[in-house]
XYZ file of C-alpha atoms in Angstrom:
645
model
C 45.523 99.446 123.510
C 43.199 101.211 126.075
C 43.757 104.768 127.265
C 44.768 103.547 130.718
C 47.399 101.168 129.312
C 48.794 103.964 126.973
C 49.064 106.228 129.889
C 50.868 103.578 131.895
C 53.119 102.953 128.831
C 53.880 106.679 128.754
C 54.752 106.826 132.447
C 57.225 103.885 132.028
C 58.737 105.665 129.015
C 59.133 108.748 131.173
C 60.841 106.783 133.808
C 63.307 105.295 131.288
C 64.073 108.757 129.814
C 62.308 108.304 126.534
C 59.944 111.100 127.520
C 60.300 114.117 129.747
C 58.039 114.635 132.789
C 56.500 117.572 130.882
C 55.612 115.251 127.879
C 53.895 112.797 130.176
C 52.043 115.640 131.949
C 50.802 117.001 128.672
C 49.449 113.777 127.549
C 47.608 113.282 130.894
C 46.281 116.770 130.632
C 44.695 116.016 127.235
C 43.149 112.852 128.515
C 41.599 114.688 131.334
C 39.986 117.517 129.061
C 38.724 114.947 126.546
C 37.675 111.576 127.922
C 37.102 110.313 124.398
C 40.507 111.056 123.138
C 41.905 107.941 121.324
C 45.105 106.446 122.687
C 46.850 107.237 119.463
C 46.292 110.843 119.666
C 47.564 111.050 123.211
C 50.759 109.238 122.135
C 51.130 111.705 119.161
C 50.729 114.604 121.525
C 53.430 113.248 123.925
C 55.849 112.723 121.000
C 55.107 116.151 119.546
C 55.890 117.712 123.044
C 59.105 115.571 123.149
C 60.224 116.899 119.812
C 60.332 120.426 121.135
C 63.167 119.337 123.535
C 65.184 118.532 120.450
C 64.402 121.794 118.867
C 61.753 120.589 116.378
C 58.753 122.736 115.987
C 56.486 119.786 115.149
C 56.185 116.067 114.854
C 56.754 115.408 111.170
C 54.626 112.251 110.540
C 56.496 111.469 107.346
C 59.859 111.321 109.358
C 58.435 109.040 112.076
C 60.118 105.919 110.770
C 63.557 107.617 110.715
C 63.568 109.374 114.170
C 66.794 108.450 115.974
C 65.181 107.227 119.167
C 62.362 105.168 117.642
C 64.306 101.985 118.285
C 63.883 102.540 122.085
C 60.158 103.006 121.963
C 57.943 100.262 123.350
C 56.737 97.888 120.554
C 53.131 98.729 121.326
C 53.731 102.180 120.142
C 54.519 101.312 116.563
C 51.179 99.654 116.158
C 49.294 102.730 117.519
C 51.409 105.090 115.262
C 50.114 103.299 112.163
C 46.711 105.052 112.881
C 46.526 108.551 111.440
C 45.708 111.335 113.907
C 41.959 111.818 114.192
C 40.527 115.408 114.326
C 38.770 116.075 117.632
C 38.329 118.764 120.176
C 42.056 118.157 120.873
C 43.223 118.283 117.236
C 42.368 120.872 114.753
C 43.117 120.848 110.969
C 45.187 123.783 109.815
C 42.089 125.480 108.689
C 41.609 126.484 112.250
C 38.553 124.469 113.334
C 38.042 124.092 116.312
C 39.981 127.227 117.227
C 40.630 126.111 120.930
C 42.235 122.760 120.064
C 45.779 122.465 121.693
C 47.079 120.337 118.673
C 47.074 121.390 115.034
C 47.636 118.986 112.083
C 49.043 120.919 109.077
C 49.639 118.466 106.219
C 52.009 115.820 107.656
C 53.102 118.135 110.640
C 51.611 117.844 114.049
C 52.115 121.070 116.114
C 51.355 122.308 119.550
C 49.014 125.172 118.762
C 51.419 127.783 120.316
C 54.219 126.986 117.957
C 51.948 126.623 114.950
C 50.682 130.129 115.741
C 54.133 131.410 116.114
C 55.258 129.823 112.720
C 52.265 131.255 110.773
C 52.727 134.661 112.349
C 56.406 134.809 111.543
C 55.830 133.635 108.025
C 53.055 136.300 107.532
C 55.144 139.177 109.097
C 58.147 138.370 106.889
C 56.024 138.064 103.801
C 54.430 141.424 104.516
C 57.675 143.045 104.806
C 58.908 141.539 101.534
C 56.218 143.321 99.885
C 57.310 146.755 101.139
C 59.922 148.130 98.689
C 61.637 151.205 99.935
C 62.315 154.038 97.352
C 65.973 155.018 97.333
C 67.255 158.534 96.801
C 68.965 159.548 93.545
C 72.215 159.752 95.370
C 72.054 156.116 96.393
C 74.515 154.950 93.810
C 76.973 157.743 94.559
C 76.951 156.914 98.270
C 77.286 153.202 97.496
C 80.363 153.996 95.371
C 81.801 155.858 98.175
C 81.599 152.967 100.588
C 82.428 150.196 98.147
C 84.541 150.125 95.011
C 82.384 149.820 91.931
C 83.619 147.134 89.814
C 80.736 145.870 87.588
C 82.924 143.818 85.422
C 84.830 142.083 88.144
C 83.994 139.263 90.559
C 80.982 139.954 92.718
C 81.647 142.071 95.795
C 79.154 140.213 97.953
C 79.406 142.867 100.766
C 78.138 145.491 98.201
C 75.398 143.184 97.043
C 74.312 142.601 100.570
C 74.299 146.425 101.303
C 72.408 147.104 98.270
C 69.716 144.549 98.687
C 69.303 145.512 102.421
C 68.875 149.201 101.549
C 65.884 148.677 99.334
C 63.715 146.514 101.570
C 62.141 146.381 104.887
C 63.484 142.903 105.617
C 66.889 141.388 104.735
C 69.334 138.665 105.845
C 73.104 138.852 105.577
C 74.724 135.418 106.104
C 78.360 134.296 106.010
C 80.980 132.290 107.850
C 83.554 133.630 110.310
C 85.584 136.560 108.907
C 83.320 137.157 105.905
C 82.745 140.762 106.970
C 79.111 140.656 108.202
C 79.739 143.423 110.747
C 81.856 145.595 108.380
C 79.031 145.162 105.791
C 76.277 146.215 108.129
C 78.187 149.287 109.486
C 78.478 150.439 105.861
C 74.836 149.713 105.388
C 74.027 151.907 108.431
C 76.341 154.794 107.182
C 74.552 154.575 103.754
C 70.951 154.701 105.185
C 71.829 157.426 107.647
C 73.635 159.527 104.990
C 70.671 159.209 102.630
C 68.170 159.957 105.449
C 69.895 163.016 106.945
C 69.835 164.808 103.543
C 66.182 164.888 103.477
C 65.055 164.898 107.208
C 65.679 167.007 110.286
C 66.350 164.034 112.544
C 68.530 160.874 111.997
C 67.186 157.247 111.683
C 66.631 155.728 115.070
C 69.024 152.828 114.764
C 69.038 149.908 117.377
C 71.549 146.983 117.526
C 70.799 143.808 119.195
C 72.126 140.267 119.878
C 70.733 137.135 121.555
C 73.112 137.072 124.498
C 75.205 139.515 126.521
C 78.369 137.939 125.271
C 77.372 138.324 121.673
C 76.298 141.852 122.343
C 79.575 142.717 123.931
C 81.551 141.383 120.879
C 79.303 143.163 118.366
C 79.647 146.376 120.360
C 83.462 146.308 120.176
C 83.355 145.463 116.519
C 80.896 148.139 115.628
C 82.787 150.734 117.590
C 86.010 149.870 115.682
C 84.343 149.863 112.283
C 82.685 153.301 112.824
C 86.002 154.956 113.316
C 86.978 153.736 109.809
C 83.716 154.496 108.130
C 83.938 156.913 105.085
C 80.979 159.140 106.132
C 80.543 162.589 107.529
C 81.092 163.322 111.254
C 77.420 163.965 111.697
C 76.495 160.545 110.233
C 79.009 158.826 112.325
C 77.888 160.581 115.454
C 74.348 159.471 114.756
C 75.246 155.779 114.811
C 75.598 154.436 118.322
C 77.628 151.347 118.815
C 75.563 150.220 121.870
C 74.201 146.752 121.509
C 71.388 145.456 123.673
C 70.378 141.822 124.194
C 67.079 141.064 122.628
C 65.489 140.478 126.018
C 66.581 143.911 127.241
C 65.575 145.573 123.894
C 62.009 144.081 124.042
C 61.636 144.799 127.698
C 61.360 141.247 129.047
C 59.104 140.897 132.104
C 60.578 138.570 134.878
C 58.730 135.346 135.248
C 56.649 135.964 132.079
C 56.905 135.131 128.421
C 55.509 138.525 127.690
C 57.573 141.787 126.668
C 56.884 145.439 127.363
C 57.115 146.114 123.558
C 54.640 144.449 121.226
C 52.249 145.294 118.391
C 50.273 147.700 120.547
C 53.392 149.297 122.016
C 56.037 148.930 119.350
C 59.727 149.686 119.632
C 60.873 153.160 118.995
C 63.099 152.633 116.116
C 63.567 152.876 112.313
C 66.195 150.276 111.767
C 66.866 147.152 113.893
C 70.021 144.983 113.215
C 70.134 141.728 114.971
C 73.487 139.789 115.143
C 74.158 136.033 115.696
C 70.677 135.221 114.221
C 71.412 131.529 114.285
C 70.867 131.555 117.867
C 67.365 133.044 117.702
C 64.478 130.603 118.269
C 60.999 130.838 116.638
C 59.405 132.370 119.749
C 61.917 135.149 120.040
C 61.806 136.120 116.271
C 57.987 136.157 116.574
C 58.270 138.586 119.442
C 60.762 140.790 117.512
C 58.584 140.987 114.457
C 55.503 141.673 116.597
C 57.223 144.602 118.312
C 58.579 146.194 115.122
C 56.992 149.315 113.798
C 55.410 148.804 110.240
C 57.813 151.212 108.705
C 61.073 149.807 110.372
C 63.755 147.777 108.585
C 64.850 144.536 110.118
C 68.415 143.254 109.175
C 69.375 139.818 110.424
C 73.159 138.776 110.513
C 74.449 135.439 111.073
C 76.210 132.211 110.002
C 73.572 129.911 108.672
C 75.834 126.933 109.093
C 76.259 127.316 112.857
C 74.101 125.331 115.347
C 70.659 126.390 115.551
C 69.046 127.852 118.706
C 68.845 125.884 121.862
C 65.155 126.530 121.908
C 62.725 125.194 119.228
C 63.189 126.338 115.615
C 65.923 126.911 113.005
C 64.949 130.386 111.956
C 68.210 131.499 110.157
C 68.712 127.999 108.580
C 65.115 128.169 107.220
C 65.517 131.767 105.887
C 68.894 130.790 104.287
C 67.587 127.517 102.826
C 68.695 128.437 99.419
C 71.396 131.017 100.034
C 74.299 129.098 98.589
C 72.865 129.094 95.103
C 71.502 132.716 95.399
C 68.158 132.025 93.528
C 67.908 135.725 92.318
C 65.582 136.520 89.652
C 66.590 138.410 86.429
C 65.090 141.674 87.668
C 67.165 141.621 90.901
C 70.327 140.841 89.003
C 69.735 143.719 86.580
C 68.999 146.074 89.446
C 72.205 145.135 91.197
C 74.183 145.624 88.104
C 72.660 149.078 87.631
C 73.713 149.682 91.256
C 77.436 149.015 90.362
C 77.500 145.385 91.572
C 79.135 142.767 89.480
C 77.188 140.336 87.203
C 75.626 137.661 89.376
C 74.120 135.842 86.552
C 75.360 132.542 87.771
C 73.193 132.869 90.814
C 69.945 133.642 88.796
C 67.323 130.747 88.858
C 64.027 130.275 87.274
C 62.479 129.208 90.552
C 63.349 132.424 92.354
C 61.042 133.367 95.132
C 60.467 136.761 96.944
C 62.461 135.945 100.012
C 65.506 134.921 97.893
C 65.736 138.510 96.689
C 66.453 139.687 100.277
C 69.121 137.172 101.284
C 72.706 137.825 100.712
C 75.616 135.357 101.413
C 79.118 136.671 102.018
C 81.448 134.105 100.428
C 85.060 135.322 101.140
C 86.642 134.895 104.644
C 89.198 137.632 105.557
C 90.005 135.895 108.925
C 91.387 132.589 107.378
C 93.970 132.766 104.582
C 94.160 130.041 101.948
C 96.740 128.218 103.834
C 94.985 128.546 107.142
C 94.354 125.086 108.677
C 91.385 126.235 110.633
C 89.795 127.764 107.680
C 90.411 124.667 105.456
C 89.128 122.393 108.265
C 86.053 124.471 108.875
C 85.135 124.484 105.090
C 85.753 120.707 104.762
C 83.425 119.992 107.762
C 80.812 122.379 106.617
C 80.852 120.671 103.163
C 80.748 117.101 104.615
C 84.140 116.286 102.881
C 85.241 113.569 105.126
C 88.411 112.637 103.221
C 89.636 116.215 103.359
C 88.918 116.400 107.015
C 90.999 113.248 107.672
C 93.913 114.600 105.504
C 93.921 117.946 107.260
C 93.984 116.158 110.673
C 96.794 113.926 109.705
C 98.840 116.818 108.154
C 100.890 119.102 110.395
C 99.455 122.602 110.691
C 100.552 125.481 112.913
C 97.017 126.174 113.991
C 95.459 122.659 114.262
C 96.268 119.856 116.693
C 94.259 116.651 116.816
C 94.306 114.397 119.919
C 92.613 111.095 119.316
C 92.023 110.496 123.053
C 91.068 112.724 126.098
C 94.219 111.939 128.111
C 95.722 115.334 127.092
C 92.747 117.574 127.859
C 93.841 118.736 131.306
C 97.351 119.668 129.999
C 95.612 121.692 127.138
C 93.196 123.340 129.470
C 95.920 124.477 131.953
C 99.038 125.169 129.769
C 97.751 125.433 126.189
C 99.798 122.389 125.066
C 98.184 121.887 121.689
C 100.941 120.117 119.922
C 101.501 122.938 117.549
C 104.616 124.804 116.494
C 105.553 128.093 118.389
C 103.516 130.806 116.863
C 102.462 134.249 117.662
C 100.318 134.445 119.681
C 101.177 131.164 121.266
C 98.376 128.744 122.269
C 96.977 129.690 125.658
C 95.606 127.723 128.499
C 93.985 128.959 131.764
C 97.374 129.361 133.464
C 97.845 132.466 131.411
C 95.085 134.533 132.907
C 95.500 133.109 136.466
C 99.206 134.132 136.590
C 98.428 137.513 135.036
C 95.772 137.891 137.756
C 98.423 137.660 140.473
C 101.274 139.287 138.537
C 99.406 142.628 137.708
C 97.244 142.965 140.880
C 97.090 146.543 141.916
C 98.569 147.579 145.305
C 95.988 147.522 148.233
C 95.859 151.335 148.373
C 95.547 151.748 144.577
C 92.732 153.864 143.111
C 89.545 152.140 141.998
C 90.425 152.887 138.438
C 93.451 150.580 138.788
C 91.299 147.723 139.846
C 88.828 148.354 136.964
C 91.814 148.325 134.520
C 93.187 145.105 136.217
C 89.750 143.335 135.944
C 89.476 144.349 132.328
C 92.946 142.906 131.595
C 92.154 139.726 133.388
C 88.802 139.310 131.504
C 90.595 139.748 128.203
C 93.316 137.280 129.229
C 90.757 134.711 130.153
C 88.929 134.966 126.858
C 92.221 133.951 124.953
C 91.313 130.318 125.671
C 88.204 128.289 126.096
C 87.516 124.543 126.452
C 84.343 123.699 124.601
C 82.471 120.424 125.072
C 79.833 118.705 122.927
C 77.853 117.508 125.884
C 76.829 118.677 129.254
C 76.685 115.465 131.160
C 78.917 112.411 131.464
C 82.711 112.029 131.504
C 83.128 114.275 128.454
C 80.569 116.882 129.674
C 81.020 120.277 131.104
C 79.880 119.469 134.599
C 82.560 116.808 135.151
C 85.264 118.697 133.263
C 84.774 121.912 135.276
C 85.436 120.022 138.532
C 88.478 118.066 137.026
C 89.991 121.280 135.733
C 89.412 123.046 138.938
C 91.087 120.234 140.922
C 94.061 120.341 138.479
C 94.516 123.969 138.806
C 94.455 123.675 142.611
C 97.061 121.045 142.496
C 99.202 123.375 140.305
C 98.888 126.147 142.856
C 96.927 128.443 140.460
C 93.744 128.724 142.428
C 93.160 128.695 146.274
C 90.303 126.193 146.332
C 88.525 123.863 143.987
C 84.969 124.297 145.485
C 82.643 127.320 146.164
C 83.950 130.824 145.659
C 87.556 131.496 145.012
C 89.585 134.066 143.251
C 89.920 133.374 139.530
C 86.714 131.337 139.336
C 85.082 131.976 135.995
C 81.185 131.839 136.015
C 78.518 132.017 133.576
C 75.006 133.447 134.270
C 72.338 130.935 133.476
C 69.130 133.027 133.609
C 68.399 136.696 132.841
C 68.557 138.801 135.935
C 67.031 142.119 135.200
C 67.799 143.608 138.641
C 71.493 143.164 138.179
C 71.296 143.743 134.391
C 72.965 140.461 133.700
C 71.706 138.118 130.876
C 71.793 134.384 130.351
C 75.502 133.647 128.917
C 77.231 136.636 130.529
C 80.711 135.475 131.849
C 82.585 137.060 134.769
C 85.531 136.252 136.944
C 85.786 136.314 140.704
C 88.476 138.746 141.818
C 89.461 140.225 145.199
C 89.366 144.044 145.554
C 88.922 146.473 148.375
C 85.372 147.299 149.413
C 84.389 150.810 150.452
C 86.068 150.247 153.849
C 89.297 148.983 152.256
C 88.720 145.335 153.194
C 89.621 142.941 150.421
C 86.549 141.055 149.276
C 85.600 138.748 146.278
C 83.565 140.488 143.604
C 82.685 139.115 140.254
C 83.854 141.192 137.391
C 81.653 141.330 134.218
C 82.192 143.194 130.973
C 79.580 145.941 131.000
C 77.886 146.063 127.603
C 75.648 148.855 128.833
C 78.367 151.323 129.879
C 79.669 154.038 127.510
C 82.761 154.216 129.766
C 86.134 153.016 128.380
C 86.531 150.470 131.237
C 83.478 148.685 130.357
C 83.734 146.514 133.602
C 81.254 146.112 136.478
C 81.509 144.348 139.838
C 78.943 142.193 141.473
C 78.976 140.592 144.934
C 78.949 136.701 144.615
C 75.974 136.563 147.102
C 73.770 138.445 144.611
C 74.323 135.887 141.875
C 71.597 133.128 142.048
C 71.900 130.890 138.874
C 75.566 130.584 137.766
C 77.878 127.860 136.776
C 81.632 127.460 136.698
C 82.829 127.815 133.158
C 86.334 126.368 132.682
C 84.416 124.224 130.253
C 81.339 125.315 128.394
C 79.090 123.691 125.757
C 79.509 124.673 122.067
C 75.979 126.019 122.123
C 76.971 128.416 124.873
C 80.021 129.569 123.019
C 78.118 130.884 120.013
C 78.692 134.628 119.608
C 82.270 134.309 120.960
C 85.724 133.855 119.526
C 88.936 132.835 121.323
C 92.617 132.969 120.218
C 92.795 129.248 121.144
C 89.796 126.854 121.479
C 89.886 123.283 122.493
C 86.909 121.134 121.395
C 86.372 117.975 123.296
C 84.238 115.265 121.631
C 82.962 112.151 123.289
C 85.024 108.874 122.800
C 82.115 107.289 120.831
C 79.705 108.761 118.321
C 76.728 110.562 119.816
C 73.509 111.470 117.983
C 73.692 115.099 119.239
C 77.360 115.473 117.978
C 76.625 116.719 114.386
C 78.255 118.567 111.647
C 76.968 121.889 112.792
C 78.333 121.355 116.268
C 81.730 120.413 114.955
C 81.820 123.400 112.604
C 80.595 125.816 115.243
C 83.281 124.737 117.731
C 86.075 124.864 115.168
C 85.190 128.312 114.204
C 85.313 129.715 117.689
C 89.064 129.494 117.301
C 90.816 132.432 115.758
C 94.418 131.307 115.922
C 94.553 127.718 117.191
C 92.139 124.796 117.520
C 92.918 121.678 119.585
C 90.420 119.014 118.530
C 90.181 116.192 121.067
C 88.160 113.239 120.007
C 88.351 109.778 118.328
C 88.340 109.409 114.569
C 84.904 107.560 114.918
C 83.437 110.559 116.741
C 84.663 113.015 114.307
C 83.589 111.027 111.246
C 80.069 110.560 112.675
C 79.849 114.352 113.197
C 80.953 115.083 109.574
C 78.479 112.598 108.202
C 75.338 113.711 110.229
C 73.645 117.078 109.935
C 71.273 118.833 112.317
C 67.935 118.523 110.932
C 64.953 120.283 112.601
C 61.467 119.732 111.603
C 59.749 123.040 110.925
C 57.377 124.449 108.189
C 58.796 127.952 108.082
C 60.708 127.614 104.850
C 57.728 125.901 103.215
C 55.346 128.765 104.250
C 57.836 131.194 102.777
C 57.858 129.386 99.520
C 61.415 128.256 99.462
C 61.137 124.633 100.323
C 58.821 121.752 99.394
C 55.725 121.058 101.662
């Protein structure tokens, strides 16, 4: 096939949706800068670019035969892809020659150079930190005993293990499912570190807390504040730990319209300890920026659930770092040190093939949120383990906290009234009627003080957060775009809202792009409410939780006209729901199996529910999700020595 025919074939593939316009433009760009580029290399480049859209960092040449969309490719591509990529001015070997090549072939992985650079930089930065042991004070064991019960002969207290491992290194990962105590553990860790530091220094450690989205930041902020009140430390130590949580973009000083940040290697962050929550949502480019901005002496602690969906952007950073967390893979030296630190014997998690990273990863294994008889907890564990028979049994059995609807006909009833087919429990399943009726019932008088409207907005926001409809898809009859309009129409027909289009009181909206002028981040959710302006005239404002404020109200109002990129959010994607939890969540799956509806998506959606889950989807769709995992092609785990190359 000639270059011209290949480019024509790529254009046809773009028209049919196999490739994105960006992928086609990239191949055309490479053809322009190298007139001798073989057609096969241009095809490889277009496919490598396309892989980024699905979260892969590279095109794994060994995995080409099993790519899910391969059957839709033109037949001529299969012949071209039998040719190995040829090194040229466009394609460098991982040795780095030529340095300006836009593509890099590293073993059987083909990268766009920018992502290859990020992956290498992240692996090198983490490896450097793994080699920075931190000397602990003699009182370390005493303070650890004060925060955790010492029980060397009993079952492992994984929170104590996690705290001990994180205290002795410059890099650590604490992973665990919902309710396993990740936040509690890290607050105790901060209390431990600050106590030890203040005994020997005039100033406290500079501790910063961050999360990928504003929603995750708000949730962590509330959790940290509550945990600090119960922390068994001195008042001075407690006062030196601020519960404020920033988004990562705000922490790094993101520049509008640029990929660059104010903080980087030459202008690092002013901190000694950085804790980042919801690390499963962090893509490779973001973790590269975080590591680049960290001072050499600082500790980095990542928290997250390794089994949740990976980031929307390319990479699977937490999943790669926790590649072997289930089995521990500790070495004998780490196990002995933990035993001396008052932790239980973890001999069953010692392995001969232990690697340096393994010694800095701790997995919390006991959920305090879901009891042994919790349907949600059992369902989440069965889905996560791929135990299809158990999933079927749980859905066919009556549980107070689980309702399964095999078809989507009930979705509007669930969304409005919370009818989930479960027994009456406390709290009862909620739908959107709950917050909309509360909005009207508790509205302050027209002449009420501003503080009354702030308290009202806060109450409405909390009521709205009791329920959320989650969708696996964005487009199509089972996607968020169509469901948002259908729900708005149904609420209008029920007399709960005044309009189904445009701006109306009670409309929930999500910010879709960081707005540094307003201080709103991608993922922030607010509700349109009518309140008096400074002249006493009722006007619509959008109330947002204020994660930056130290005030008790934690609400801020923004005029709708100032919000540029927003979307109605009666229904949100499971991806967007990460970092949130709801008393009642309804998860809507498509009526037929979809390649993007995988085990991690099902698990993530289920675990957003705290008290009730309404699962709406066919048996075939659920079974497909349980059987298929989200697999992203990356080389990070291999570079860190915990996966095969």
